[in-house]
Short mmCIF file of C-alpha atoms in Angstrom, two decimals:
data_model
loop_
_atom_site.label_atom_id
_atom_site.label_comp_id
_atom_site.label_asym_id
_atom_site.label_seq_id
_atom_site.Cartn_x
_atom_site.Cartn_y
_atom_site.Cartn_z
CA UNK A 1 72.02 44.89 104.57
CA UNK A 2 73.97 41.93 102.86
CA UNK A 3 76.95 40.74 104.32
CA UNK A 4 79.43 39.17 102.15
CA UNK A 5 81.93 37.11 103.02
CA UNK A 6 84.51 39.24 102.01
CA UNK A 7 83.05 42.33 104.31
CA UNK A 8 83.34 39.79 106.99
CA UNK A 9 87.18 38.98 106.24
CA UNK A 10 88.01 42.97 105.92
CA UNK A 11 86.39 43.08 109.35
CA UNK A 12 88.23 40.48 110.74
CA UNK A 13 91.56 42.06 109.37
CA UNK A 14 90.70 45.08 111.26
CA UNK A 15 89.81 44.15 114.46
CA UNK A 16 92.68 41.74 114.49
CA UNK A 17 95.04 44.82 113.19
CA UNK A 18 93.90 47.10 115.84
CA UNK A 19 94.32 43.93 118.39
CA UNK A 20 98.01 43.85 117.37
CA UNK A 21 98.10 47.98 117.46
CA UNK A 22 97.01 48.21 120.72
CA UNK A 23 99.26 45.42 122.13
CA UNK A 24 102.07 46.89 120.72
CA UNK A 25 101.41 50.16 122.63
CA UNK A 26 101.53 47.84 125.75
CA UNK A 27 104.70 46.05 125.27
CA UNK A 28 106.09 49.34 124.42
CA UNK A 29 105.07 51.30 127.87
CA UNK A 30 106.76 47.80 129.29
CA UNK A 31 109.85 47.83 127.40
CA UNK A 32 110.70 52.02 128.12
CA UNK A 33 108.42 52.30 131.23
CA UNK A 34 106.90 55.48 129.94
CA UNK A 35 103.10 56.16 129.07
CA UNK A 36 104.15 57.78 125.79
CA UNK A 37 106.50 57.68 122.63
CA UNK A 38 106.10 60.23 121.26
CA UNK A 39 104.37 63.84 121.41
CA UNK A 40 101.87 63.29 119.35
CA UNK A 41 100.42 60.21 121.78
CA UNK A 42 99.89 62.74 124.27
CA UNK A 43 100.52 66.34 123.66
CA UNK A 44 99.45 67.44 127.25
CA UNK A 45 101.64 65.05 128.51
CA UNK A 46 104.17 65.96 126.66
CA UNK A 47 103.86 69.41 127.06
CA UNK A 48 103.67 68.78 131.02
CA UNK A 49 106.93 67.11 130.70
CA UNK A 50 109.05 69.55 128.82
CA UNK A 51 107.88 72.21 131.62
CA UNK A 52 108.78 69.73 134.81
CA UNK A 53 112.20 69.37 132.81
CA UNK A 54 113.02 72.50 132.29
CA UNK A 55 112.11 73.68 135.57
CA UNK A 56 114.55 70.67 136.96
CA UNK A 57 117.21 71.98 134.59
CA UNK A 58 116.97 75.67 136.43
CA UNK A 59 117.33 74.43 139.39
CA UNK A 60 120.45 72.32 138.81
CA UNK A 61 121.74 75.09 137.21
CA UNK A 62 120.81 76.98 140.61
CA UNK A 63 122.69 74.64 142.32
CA UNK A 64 125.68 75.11 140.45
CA UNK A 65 125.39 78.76 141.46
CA UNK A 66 125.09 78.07 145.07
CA UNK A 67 128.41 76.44 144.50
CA UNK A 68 129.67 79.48 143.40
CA UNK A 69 128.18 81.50 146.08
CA UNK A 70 129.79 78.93 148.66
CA UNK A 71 132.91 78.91 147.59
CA UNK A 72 132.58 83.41 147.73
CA UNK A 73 131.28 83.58 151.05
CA UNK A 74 133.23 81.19 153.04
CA UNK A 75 136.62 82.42 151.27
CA UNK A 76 135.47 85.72 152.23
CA UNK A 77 134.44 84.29 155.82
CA UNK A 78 137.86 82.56 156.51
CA UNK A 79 139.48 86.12 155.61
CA UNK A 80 137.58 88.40 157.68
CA UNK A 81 138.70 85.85 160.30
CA UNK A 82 142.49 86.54 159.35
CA UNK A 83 142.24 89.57 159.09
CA UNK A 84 140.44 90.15 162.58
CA UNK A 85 142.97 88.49 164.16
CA UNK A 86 145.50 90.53 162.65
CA UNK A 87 143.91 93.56 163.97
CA UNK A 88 143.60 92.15 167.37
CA UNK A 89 147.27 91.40 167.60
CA UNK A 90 148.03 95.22 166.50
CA UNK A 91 145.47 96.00 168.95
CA UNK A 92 147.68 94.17 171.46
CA UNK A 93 150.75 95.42 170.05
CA UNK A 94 149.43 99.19 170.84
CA UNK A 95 148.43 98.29 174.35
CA UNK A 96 152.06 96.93 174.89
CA UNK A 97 153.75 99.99 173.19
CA UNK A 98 151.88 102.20 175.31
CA UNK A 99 153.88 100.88 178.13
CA UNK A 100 155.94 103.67 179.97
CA UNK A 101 158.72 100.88 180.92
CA UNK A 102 159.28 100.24 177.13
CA UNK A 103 162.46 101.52 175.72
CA UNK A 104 163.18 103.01 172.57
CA UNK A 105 164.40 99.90 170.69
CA UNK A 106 161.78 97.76 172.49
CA UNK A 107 159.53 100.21 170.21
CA UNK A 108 161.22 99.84 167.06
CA UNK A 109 161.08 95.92 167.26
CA UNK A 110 157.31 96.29 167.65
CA UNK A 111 157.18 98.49 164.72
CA UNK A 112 158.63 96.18 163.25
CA UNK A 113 155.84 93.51 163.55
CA UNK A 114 153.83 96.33 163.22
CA UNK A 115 154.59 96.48 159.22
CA UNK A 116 154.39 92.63 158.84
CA UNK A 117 151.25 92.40 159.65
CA UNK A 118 150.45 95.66 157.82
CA UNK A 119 151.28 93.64 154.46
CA UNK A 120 149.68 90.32 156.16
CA UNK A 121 146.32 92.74 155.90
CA UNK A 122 147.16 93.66 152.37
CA UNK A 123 148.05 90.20 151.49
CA UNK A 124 144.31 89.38 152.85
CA UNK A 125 143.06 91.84 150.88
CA UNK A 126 144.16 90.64 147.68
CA UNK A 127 142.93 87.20 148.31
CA UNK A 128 141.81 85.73 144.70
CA UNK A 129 139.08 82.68 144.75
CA UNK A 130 139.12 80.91 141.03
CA UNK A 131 141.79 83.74 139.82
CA UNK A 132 139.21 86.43 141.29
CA UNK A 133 139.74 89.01 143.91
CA UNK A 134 136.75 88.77 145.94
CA UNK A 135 137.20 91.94 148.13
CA UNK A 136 137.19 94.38 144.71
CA UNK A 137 133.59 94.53 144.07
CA UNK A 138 133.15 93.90 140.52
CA UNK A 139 136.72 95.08 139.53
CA UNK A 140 137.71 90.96 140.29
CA UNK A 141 140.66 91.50 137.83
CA UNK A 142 142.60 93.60 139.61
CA UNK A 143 143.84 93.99 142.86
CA UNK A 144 142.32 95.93 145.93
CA UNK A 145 145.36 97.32 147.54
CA UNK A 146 148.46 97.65 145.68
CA UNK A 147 151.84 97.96 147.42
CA UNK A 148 155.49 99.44 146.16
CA UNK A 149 158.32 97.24 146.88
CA UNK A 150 158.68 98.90 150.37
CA UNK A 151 155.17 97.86 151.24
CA UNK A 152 153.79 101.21 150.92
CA UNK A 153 150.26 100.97 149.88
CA UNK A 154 149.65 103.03 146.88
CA UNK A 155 145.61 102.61 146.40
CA UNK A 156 142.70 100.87 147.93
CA UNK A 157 139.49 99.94 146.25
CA UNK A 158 136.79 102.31 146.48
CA UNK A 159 134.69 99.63 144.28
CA UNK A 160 131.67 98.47 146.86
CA UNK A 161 129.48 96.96 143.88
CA UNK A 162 128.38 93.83 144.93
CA UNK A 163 128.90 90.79 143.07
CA UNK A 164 125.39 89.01 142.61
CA UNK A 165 124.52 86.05 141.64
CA UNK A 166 121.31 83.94 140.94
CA UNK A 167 119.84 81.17 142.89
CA UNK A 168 116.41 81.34 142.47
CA UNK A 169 114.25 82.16 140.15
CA UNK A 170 114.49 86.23 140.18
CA UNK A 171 116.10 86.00 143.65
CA UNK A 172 120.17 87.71 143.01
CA UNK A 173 122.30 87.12 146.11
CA UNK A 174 125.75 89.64 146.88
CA UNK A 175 128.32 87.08 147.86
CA UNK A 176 131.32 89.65 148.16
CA UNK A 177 131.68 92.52 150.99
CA UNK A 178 132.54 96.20 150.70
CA UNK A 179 135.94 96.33 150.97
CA UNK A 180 136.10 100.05 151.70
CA UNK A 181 134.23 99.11 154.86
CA UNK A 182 137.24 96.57 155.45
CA UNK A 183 140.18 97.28 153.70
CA UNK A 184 140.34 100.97 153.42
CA UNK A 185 142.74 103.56 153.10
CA UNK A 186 142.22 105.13 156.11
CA UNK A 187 142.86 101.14 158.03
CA UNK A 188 146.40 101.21 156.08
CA UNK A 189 146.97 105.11 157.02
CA UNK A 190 146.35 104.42 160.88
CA UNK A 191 148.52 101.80 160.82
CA UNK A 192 151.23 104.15 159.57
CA UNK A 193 150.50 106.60 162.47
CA UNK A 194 150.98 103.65 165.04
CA UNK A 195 154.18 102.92 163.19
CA UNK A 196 155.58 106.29 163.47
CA UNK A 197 154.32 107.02 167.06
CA UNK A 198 156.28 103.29 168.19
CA UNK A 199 159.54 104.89 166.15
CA UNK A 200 158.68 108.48 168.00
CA UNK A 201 158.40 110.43 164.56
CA UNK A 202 154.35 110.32 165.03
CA UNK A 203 151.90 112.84 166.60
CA UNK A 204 149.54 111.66 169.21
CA UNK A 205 149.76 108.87 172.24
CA UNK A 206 148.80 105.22 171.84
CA UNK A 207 145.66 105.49 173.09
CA UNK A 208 144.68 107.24 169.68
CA UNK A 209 145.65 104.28 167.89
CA UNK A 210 143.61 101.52 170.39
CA UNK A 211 140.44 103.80 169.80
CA UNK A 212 141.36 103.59 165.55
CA UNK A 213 141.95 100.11 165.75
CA UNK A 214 138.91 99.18 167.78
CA UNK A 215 137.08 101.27 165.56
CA UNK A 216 138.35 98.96 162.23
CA UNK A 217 137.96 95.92 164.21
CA UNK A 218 133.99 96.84 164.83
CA UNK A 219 134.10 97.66 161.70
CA UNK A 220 135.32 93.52 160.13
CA UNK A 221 132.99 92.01 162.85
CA UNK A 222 129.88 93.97 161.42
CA UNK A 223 130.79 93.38 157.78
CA UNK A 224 131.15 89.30 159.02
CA UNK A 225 127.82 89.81 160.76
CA UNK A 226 126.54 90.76 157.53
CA UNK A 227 128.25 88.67 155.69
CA UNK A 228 126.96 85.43 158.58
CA UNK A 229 123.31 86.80 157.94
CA UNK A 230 123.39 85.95 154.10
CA UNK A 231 125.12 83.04 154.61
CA UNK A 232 121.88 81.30 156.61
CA UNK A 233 120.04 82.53 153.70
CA UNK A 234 121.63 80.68 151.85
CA UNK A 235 121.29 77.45 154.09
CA UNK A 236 117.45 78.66 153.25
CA UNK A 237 117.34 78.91 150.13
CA UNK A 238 119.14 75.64 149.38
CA UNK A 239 116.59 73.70 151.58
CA UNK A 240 113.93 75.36 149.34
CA UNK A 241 115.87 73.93 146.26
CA UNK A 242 115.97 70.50 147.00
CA UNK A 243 112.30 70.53 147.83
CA UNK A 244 111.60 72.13 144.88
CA UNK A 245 113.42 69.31 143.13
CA UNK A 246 111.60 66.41 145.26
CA UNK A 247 108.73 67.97 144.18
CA UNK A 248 109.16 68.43 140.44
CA UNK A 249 110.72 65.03 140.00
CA UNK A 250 107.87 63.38 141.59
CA UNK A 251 105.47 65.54 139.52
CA UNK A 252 107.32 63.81 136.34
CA UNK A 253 107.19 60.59 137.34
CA UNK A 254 103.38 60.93 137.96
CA UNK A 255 103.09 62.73 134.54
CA UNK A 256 104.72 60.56 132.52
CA UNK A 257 105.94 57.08 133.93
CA UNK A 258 103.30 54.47 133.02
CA UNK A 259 101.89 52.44 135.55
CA UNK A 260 103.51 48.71 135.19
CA UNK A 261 100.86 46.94 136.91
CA UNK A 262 97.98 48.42 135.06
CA UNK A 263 99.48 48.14 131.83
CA UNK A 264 100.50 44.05 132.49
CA UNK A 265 96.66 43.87 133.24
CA UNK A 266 95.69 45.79 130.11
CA UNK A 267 98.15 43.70 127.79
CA UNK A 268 96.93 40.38 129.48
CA UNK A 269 93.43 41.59 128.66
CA UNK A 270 94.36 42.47 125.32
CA UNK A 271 95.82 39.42 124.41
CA UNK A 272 93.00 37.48 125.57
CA UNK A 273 90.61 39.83 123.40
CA UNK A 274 93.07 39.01 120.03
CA UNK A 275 92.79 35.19 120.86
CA UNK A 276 89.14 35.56 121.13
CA UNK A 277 89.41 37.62 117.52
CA UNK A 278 92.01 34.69 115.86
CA UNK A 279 88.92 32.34 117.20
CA UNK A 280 86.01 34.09 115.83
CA UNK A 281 88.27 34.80 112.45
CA UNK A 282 88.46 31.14 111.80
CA UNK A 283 85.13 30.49 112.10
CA UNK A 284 84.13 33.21 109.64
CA UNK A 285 86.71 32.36 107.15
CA UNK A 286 85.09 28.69 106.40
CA UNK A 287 84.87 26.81 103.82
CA UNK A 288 83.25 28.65 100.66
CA UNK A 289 81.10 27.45 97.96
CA UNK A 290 84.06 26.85 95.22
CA UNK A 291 85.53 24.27 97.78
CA UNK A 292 83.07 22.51 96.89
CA UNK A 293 82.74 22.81 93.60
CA UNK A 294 86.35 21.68 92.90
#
């Protein structure tokens, strides 16, 4: 085959074109530390990466919910606290009214503290997180127990749906309580009876109201118990989460960050190829014929 000088300068244009081509890839994966540009220098790269990211995206968002489911259970927590207490002291209140030596005013005045903490339980009751009441089930717009202006309580909530939320992927944790387990009509109603039997216009001794309150005390420590259980789930699942996050981030580092000291070597050894090319391109582009001949 003849070779022309002027196939020999389109081949040095090329070679030295790709040289160039190829180092600008280099200074590129220098410049934004990444092994691509663009999708279509990789597409299984790229398609790698939009999966890690999206599957870091869920699990901030995950996160976020646990946050959420936080800031449910340990409100709910510190209020089953309150209101054991509560039920305690009434607890010791009927174990000092059933005192024979205990007169008739002595009775009232404990009936008296009686009813405070009655509406201290209702006030617990209500107890809104973010302008939600979290003892309502799903009903978190309106109030569990609702009192008339003597502290009467008109309704409880019969609404035990749980409140779920997401934090994994198709893993829904409740973060509320049942509130008729709780907060129930019949808790308010034996409170009443206590109240009536202290201010002698109730049926029944004391002892009947020890056993009811015992009973609704049982009741708040097995609801907390419950309540405690999901709460170390929780712990669990969040250690799971920031693995899962380790993981994945690592995963997209490997995927897509370039590696800097293999890609100094490769743009050393590239420019050491295009040097050889500029050398070899002056040699072929000599002197022709009609220099001579001017």
């Amino acid at each position: 085959m003849r070779v022309t000088q002027s196939m020999l300068s389109n081949n040095m244009l090329r070679n030295i074109s790709n040289s160039y081509e190829r180092m600008g890839k280099y200074q590129e994966q220098l410049s934004t530390g990444k092994k691509i540009q663009k999708p279509s220098d990789d597409p299984v790269v790229a398609m790698k990466g939009m999966n890690y990211r999206t599957e870091l995206n869920n699990i901030e968002q995950y996160k976020r919910n646990m946050n959420e489911v936080h800031n449910w259970m340990d409100n709910s927590d510190a209020s089953l606290d309150k209101a054991t207490k509560a039920l305690q002291r009434l607890r010791e209140l009927a174990v000092q009214g059933s005192n024979g030596t205990y007169e008739e005013e002595q009775r009232k005045n404990i009936a008296s503290e009686v009813k405070q903490i009655k509406e201290h339980l209702a006030d617990v009751a209500n107890t809104k997180v973010n302008d939600k009441y979290i003892f309502n089930g799903t009903s978190t717009s309106e109030p569990p127990v609702e009192l008339d202006d003597n502290g009467e309580v008109l309704s409880t909530s019969t609404n035990g749906n749980p409140v779920k939320i997401e934090v994994s992927k198709g893993v829904e944790l409740p973060t509320n309580i049942n509130p008729e387990n709780v907060f129930s009509e019949k808790l308010f109603k034996d409170i009443d009876n206590f109240v009536d039997r202290l201010e002698g216009t109730g049926d029944g001794d004391y002892d009947a109201s020890i056993s009811d309150l015992d009973v609704h005390i049982k009741n708040v420590v097995n609801e907390r118990a419950d309540l405690g259980a999901r709460m170390n789930r929780v712990e669990l699942i969040e250690d799971r989460l920031s693995t899962q996050e380790i993981i994945t981030t690592a995963n997209l580092s490997d995927n897509e960050d370039a590696e800097m000291e293999k890609v100094i070597t490769n743009l050393k050894t590239q420019e050491s190829v295009h040097r050889a090319a500029l050398g070899v391109g002056a040699r072929i582009i000599q002197p022709s014929l009609m220099d001579f001949l001017r």
